[in-house]
GROMACS .gro file of C-alpha atoms in nm:
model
  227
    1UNK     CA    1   1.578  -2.326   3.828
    2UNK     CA    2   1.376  -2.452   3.511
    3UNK     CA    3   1.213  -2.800   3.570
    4UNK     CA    4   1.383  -3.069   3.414
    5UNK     CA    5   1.152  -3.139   3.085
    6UNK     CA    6   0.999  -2.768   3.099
    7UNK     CA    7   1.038  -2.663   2.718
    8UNK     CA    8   1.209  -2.302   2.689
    9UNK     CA    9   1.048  -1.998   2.560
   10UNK     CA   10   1.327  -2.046   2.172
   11UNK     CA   11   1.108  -2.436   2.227
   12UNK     CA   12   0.778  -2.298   2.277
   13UNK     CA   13   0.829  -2.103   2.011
   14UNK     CA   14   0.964  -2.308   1.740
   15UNK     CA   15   0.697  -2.578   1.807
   16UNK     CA   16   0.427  -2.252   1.766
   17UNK     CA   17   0.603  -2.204   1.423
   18UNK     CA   18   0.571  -2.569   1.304
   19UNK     CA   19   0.221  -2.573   1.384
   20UNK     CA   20   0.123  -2.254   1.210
   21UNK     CA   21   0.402  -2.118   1.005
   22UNK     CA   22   0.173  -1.845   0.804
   23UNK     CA   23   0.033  -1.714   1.133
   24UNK     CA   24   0.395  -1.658   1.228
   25UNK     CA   25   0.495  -1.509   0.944
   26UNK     CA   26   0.217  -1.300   0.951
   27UNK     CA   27   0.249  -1.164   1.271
   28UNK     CA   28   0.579  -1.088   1.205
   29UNK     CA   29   0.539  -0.904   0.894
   30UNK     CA   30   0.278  -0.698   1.062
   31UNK     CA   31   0.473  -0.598   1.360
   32UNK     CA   32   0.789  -0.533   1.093
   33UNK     CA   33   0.529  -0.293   0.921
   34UNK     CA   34   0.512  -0.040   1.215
   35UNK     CA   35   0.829  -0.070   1.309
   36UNK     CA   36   1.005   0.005   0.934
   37UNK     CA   37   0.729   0.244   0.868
   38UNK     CA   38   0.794   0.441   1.177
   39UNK     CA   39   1.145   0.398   1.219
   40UNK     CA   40   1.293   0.348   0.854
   41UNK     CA   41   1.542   0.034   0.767
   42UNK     CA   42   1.813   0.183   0.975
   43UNK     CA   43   1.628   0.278   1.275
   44UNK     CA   44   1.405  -0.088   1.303
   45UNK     CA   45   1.500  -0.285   1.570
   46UNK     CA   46   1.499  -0.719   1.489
   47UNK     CA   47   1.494  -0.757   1.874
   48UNK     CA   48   1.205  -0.531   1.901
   49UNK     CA   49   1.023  -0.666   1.665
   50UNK     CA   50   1.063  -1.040   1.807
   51UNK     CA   51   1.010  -0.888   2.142
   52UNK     CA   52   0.632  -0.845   1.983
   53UNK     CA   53   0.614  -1.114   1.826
   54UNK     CA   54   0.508  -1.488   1.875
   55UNK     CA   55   0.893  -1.574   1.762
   56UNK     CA   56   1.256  -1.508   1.855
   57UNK     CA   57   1.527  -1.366   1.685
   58UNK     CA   58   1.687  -1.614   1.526
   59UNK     CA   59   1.339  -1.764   1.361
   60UNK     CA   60   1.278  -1.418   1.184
   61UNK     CA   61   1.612  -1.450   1.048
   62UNK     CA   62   1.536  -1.818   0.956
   63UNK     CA   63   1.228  -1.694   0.770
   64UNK     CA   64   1.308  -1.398   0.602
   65UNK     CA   65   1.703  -1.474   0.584
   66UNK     CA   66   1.839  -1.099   0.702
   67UNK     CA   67   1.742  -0.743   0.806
   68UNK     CA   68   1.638  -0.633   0.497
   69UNK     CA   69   1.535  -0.961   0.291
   70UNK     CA   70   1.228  -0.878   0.574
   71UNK     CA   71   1.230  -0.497   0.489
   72UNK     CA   72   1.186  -0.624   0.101
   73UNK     CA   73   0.883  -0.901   0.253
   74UNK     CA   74   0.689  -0.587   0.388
   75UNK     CA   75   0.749  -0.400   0.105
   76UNK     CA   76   0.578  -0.659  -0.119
   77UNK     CA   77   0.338  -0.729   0.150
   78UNK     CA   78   0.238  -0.325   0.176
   79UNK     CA   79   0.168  -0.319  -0.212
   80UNK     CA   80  -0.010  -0.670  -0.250
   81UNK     CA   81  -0.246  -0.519  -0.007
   82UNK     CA   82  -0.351  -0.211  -0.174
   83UNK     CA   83  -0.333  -0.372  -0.535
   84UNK     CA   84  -0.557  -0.684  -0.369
   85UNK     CA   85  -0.783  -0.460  -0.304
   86UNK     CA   86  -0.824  -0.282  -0.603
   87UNK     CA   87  -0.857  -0.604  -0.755
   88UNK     CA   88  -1.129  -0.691  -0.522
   89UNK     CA   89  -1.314  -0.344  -0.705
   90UNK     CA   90  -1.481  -0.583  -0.965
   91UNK     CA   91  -1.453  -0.258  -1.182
   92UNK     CA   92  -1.494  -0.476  -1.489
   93UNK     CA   93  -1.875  -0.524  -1.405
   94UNK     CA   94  -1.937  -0.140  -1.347
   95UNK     CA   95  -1.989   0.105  -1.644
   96UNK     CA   96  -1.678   0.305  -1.669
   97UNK     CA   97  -1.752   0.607  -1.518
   98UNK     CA   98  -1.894   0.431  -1.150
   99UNK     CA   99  -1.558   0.213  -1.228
  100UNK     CA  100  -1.317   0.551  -1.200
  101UNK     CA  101  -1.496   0.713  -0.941
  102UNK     CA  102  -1.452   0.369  -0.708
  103UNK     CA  103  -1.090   0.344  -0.811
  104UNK     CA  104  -1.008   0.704  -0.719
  105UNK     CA  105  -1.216   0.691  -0.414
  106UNK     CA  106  -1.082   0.354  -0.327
  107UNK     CA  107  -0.707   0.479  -0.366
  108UNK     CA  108  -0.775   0.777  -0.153
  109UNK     CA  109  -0.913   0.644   0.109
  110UNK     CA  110  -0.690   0.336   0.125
  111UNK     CA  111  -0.406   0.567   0.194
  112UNK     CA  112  -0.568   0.758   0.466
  113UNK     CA  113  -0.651   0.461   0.617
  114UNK     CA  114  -0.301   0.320   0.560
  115UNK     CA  115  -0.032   0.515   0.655
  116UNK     CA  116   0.231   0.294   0.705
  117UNK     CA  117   0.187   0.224   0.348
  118UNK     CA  118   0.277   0.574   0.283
  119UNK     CA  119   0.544   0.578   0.527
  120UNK     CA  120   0.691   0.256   0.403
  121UNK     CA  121   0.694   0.369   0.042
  122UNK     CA  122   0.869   0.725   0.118
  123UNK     CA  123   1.133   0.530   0.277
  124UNK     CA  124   1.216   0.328   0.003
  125UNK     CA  125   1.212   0.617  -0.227
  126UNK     CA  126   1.496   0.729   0.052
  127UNK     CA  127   1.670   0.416  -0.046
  128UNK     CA  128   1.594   0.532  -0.449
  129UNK     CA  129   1.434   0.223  -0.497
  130UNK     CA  130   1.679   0.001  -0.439
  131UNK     CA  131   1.458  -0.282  -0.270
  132UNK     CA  132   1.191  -0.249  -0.492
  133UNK     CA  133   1.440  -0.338  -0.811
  134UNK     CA  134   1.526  -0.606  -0.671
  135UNK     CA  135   1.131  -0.783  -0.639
  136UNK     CA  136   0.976  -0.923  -0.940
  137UNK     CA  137   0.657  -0.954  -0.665
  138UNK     CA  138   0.640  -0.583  -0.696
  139UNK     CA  139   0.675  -0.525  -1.046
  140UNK     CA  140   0.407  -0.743  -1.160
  141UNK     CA  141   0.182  -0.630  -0.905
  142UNK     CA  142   0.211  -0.248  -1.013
  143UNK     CA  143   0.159  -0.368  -1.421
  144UNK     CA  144  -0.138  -0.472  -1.328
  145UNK     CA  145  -0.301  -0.179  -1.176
  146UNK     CA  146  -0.199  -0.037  -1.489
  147UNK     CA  147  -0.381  -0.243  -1.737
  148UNK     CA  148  -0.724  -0.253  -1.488
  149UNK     CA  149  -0.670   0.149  -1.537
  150UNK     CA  150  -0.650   0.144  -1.894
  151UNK     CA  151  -0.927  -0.129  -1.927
  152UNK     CA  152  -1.139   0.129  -1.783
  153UNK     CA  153  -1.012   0.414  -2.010
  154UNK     CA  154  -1.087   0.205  -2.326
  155UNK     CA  155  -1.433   0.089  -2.221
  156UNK     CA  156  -1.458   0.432  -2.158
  157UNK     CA  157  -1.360   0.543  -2.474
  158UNK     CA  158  -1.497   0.301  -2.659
  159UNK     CA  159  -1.869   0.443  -2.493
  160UNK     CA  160  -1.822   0.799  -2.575
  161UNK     CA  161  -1.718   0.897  -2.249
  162UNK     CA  162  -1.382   0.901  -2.244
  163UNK     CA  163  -1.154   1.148  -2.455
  164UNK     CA  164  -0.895   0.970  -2.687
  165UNK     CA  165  -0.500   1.050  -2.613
  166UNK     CA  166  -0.542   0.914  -2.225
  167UNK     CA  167  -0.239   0.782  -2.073
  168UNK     CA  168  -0.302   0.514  -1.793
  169UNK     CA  169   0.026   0.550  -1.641
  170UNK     CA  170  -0.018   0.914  -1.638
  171UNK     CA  171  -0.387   0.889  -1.488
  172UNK     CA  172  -0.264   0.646  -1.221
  173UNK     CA  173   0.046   0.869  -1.110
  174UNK     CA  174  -0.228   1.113  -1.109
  175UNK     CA  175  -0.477   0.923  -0.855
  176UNK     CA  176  -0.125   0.822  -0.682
  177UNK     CA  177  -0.054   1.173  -0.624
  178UNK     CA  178  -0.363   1.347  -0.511
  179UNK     CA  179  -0.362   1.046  -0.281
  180UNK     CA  180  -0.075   1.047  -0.132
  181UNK     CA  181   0.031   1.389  -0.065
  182UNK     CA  182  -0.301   1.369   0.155
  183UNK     CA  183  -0.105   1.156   0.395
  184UNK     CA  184   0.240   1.255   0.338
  185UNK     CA  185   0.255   1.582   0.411
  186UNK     CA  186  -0.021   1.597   0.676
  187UNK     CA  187   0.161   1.720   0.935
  188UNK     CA  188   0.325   2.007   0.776
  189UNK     CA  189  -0.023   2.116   0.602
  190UNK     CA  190  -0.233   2.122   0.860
  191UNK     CA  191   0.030   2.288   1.130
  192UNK     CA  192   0.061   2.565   0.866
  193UNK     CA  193  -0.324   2.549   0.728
  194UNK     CA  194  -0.524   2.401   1.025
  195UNK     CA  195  -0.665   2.072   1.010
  196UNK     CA  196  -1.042   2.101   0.868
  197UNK     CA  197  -0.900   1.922   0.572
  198UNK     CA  198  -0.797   1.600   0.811
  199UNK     CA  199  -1.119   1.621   0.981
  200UNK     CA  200  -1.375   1.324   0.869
  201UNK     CA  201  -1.578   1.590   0.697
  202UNK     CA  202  -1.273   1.748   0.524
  203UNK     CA  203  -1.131   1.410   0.432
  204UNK     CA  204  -1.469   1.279   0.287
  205UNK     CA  205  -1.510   1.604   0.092
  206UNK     CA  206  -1.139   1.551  -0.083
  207UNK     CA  207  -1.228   1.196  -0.137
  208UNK     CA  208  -1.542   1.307  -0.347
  209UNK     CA  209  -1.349   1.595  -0.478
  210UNK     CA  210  -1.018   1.375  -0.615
  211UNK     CA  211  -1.272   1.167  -0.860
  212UNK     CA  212  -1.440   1.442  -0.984
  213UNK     CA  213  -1.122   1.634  -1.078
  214UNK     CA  214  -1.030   1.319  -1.235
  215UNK     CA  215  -1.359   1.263  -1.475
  216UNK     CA  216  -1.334   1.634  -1.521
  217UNK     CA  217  -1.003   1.552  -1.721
  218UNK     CA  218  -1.077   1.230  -1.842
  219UNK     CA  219  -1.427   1.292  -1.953
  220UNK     CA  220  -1.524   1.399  -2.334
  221UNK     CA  221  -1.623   1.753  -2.349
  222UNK     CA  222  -1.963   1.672  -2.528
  223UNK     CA  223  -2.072   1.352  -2.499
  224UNK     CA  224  -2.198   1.168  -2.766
  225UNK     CA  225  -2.584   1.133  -2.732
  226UNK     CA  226  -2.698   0.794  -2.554
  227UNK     CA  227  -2.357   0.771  -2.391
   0.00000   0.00000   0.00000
């Protein structure tokens, strides 16, 4: 029998969300981030993610409203971390060439690192988007990675460097590509190919290789002298 005056674990809990409501929230979205990523929005459990959690049940719900208004949170939370750290680049104080290698390198190796991210966004193409249309958050996150891309392209171009007729959009879904496929279809490549590529040497080697393929297409084929 509880002791009259002992708080319950819902009480415990509740006060540990008024005294740090971002650390909740936090720890929640993290825990929601392996469990969506591994188990998709119809496989994640809400009681196994409370179960991990500092909070119950009913206080994820009173955060994040519903089952999938916190799918949508991690969602936003997965791409305001890789577009904080691109952000984080300073690419603006690098000469453009230095600022396209550390972007491609950066993307590359965020995703290998990242996973989930990977995971999380093949889901939601599953879902056709359908999350993702409904977050501004998202949108204006992705425009911007577009406009620190073409930045770059027009410093570059602007130096010499850089052919005319680039597309950012196009560049990026190229980065995005060479990227992600390196996580995405892992598994399948490596049971059919070995896994030398997925090795720390193999993976440092593509991450070299990815921005030089890139400047090899971006790059003017003779180079204005002094640029």
């Amino acid at each position: 029998m509880m002791k009259q005056g002992a708080a319950t674990k819902e009480e415990k809990q509740v006060r540990q969300a008024k005294r740090d409501p971002e650390g909740v929230r936090r720890d929640i979205l993290a825990v929601a981030m392996e469990e969506f990523s591994q188990n998709g929005l119809s496989g994640a459990r809400i009681d196994e993610i409370a179960a991990r959690t500092r909070t119950s049940k009913r206080m994820i719900y009173y955060y994040f409203g519903d089952k999938e208004g916190l799918y949508q949170r991690v969602l936003e939370e997965a791409y305001a971390e890789v577009r904080g750290g691109e952000s984080e680049l300073e690419l603006d104080g690098l000469d453009p060439v230095a600022a396209l290698v550390k972007l491609c390198r950066y993307t590359f190796d965020h995703h290998r690192r990242n996973p989930s991210f990977i995971r999380m966004v093949m889901i939601e193409n599953i879902h056709h988007g359908r999350h993702m249309q409904l977050s501004e958050n998202i949108r204006g996150l992705n425009r911007l990675a577009i406009e620190s891309l073409e930045a770059v392209l027009k410093r570059g171009q602007e130096a010499g460097l850089f052919r005319e007729g680039l597309n950012p959009l196009e560049l990026h879904w190229q980065i995005s590509a060479l990227s992600f496929f390196n996580v995405s279809n892992a598994a399948t490549f490596s049971f059919i190919f070995g896994d030398a590529l997925f090795m720390p040497d193999g993976q440092e080697t593509l991450s070299s290789h990815v921005a030089d393929m890139v400047l090899r297409y971006v790059r003017v084929e003779h180079p204005r002298p002094g640029a």
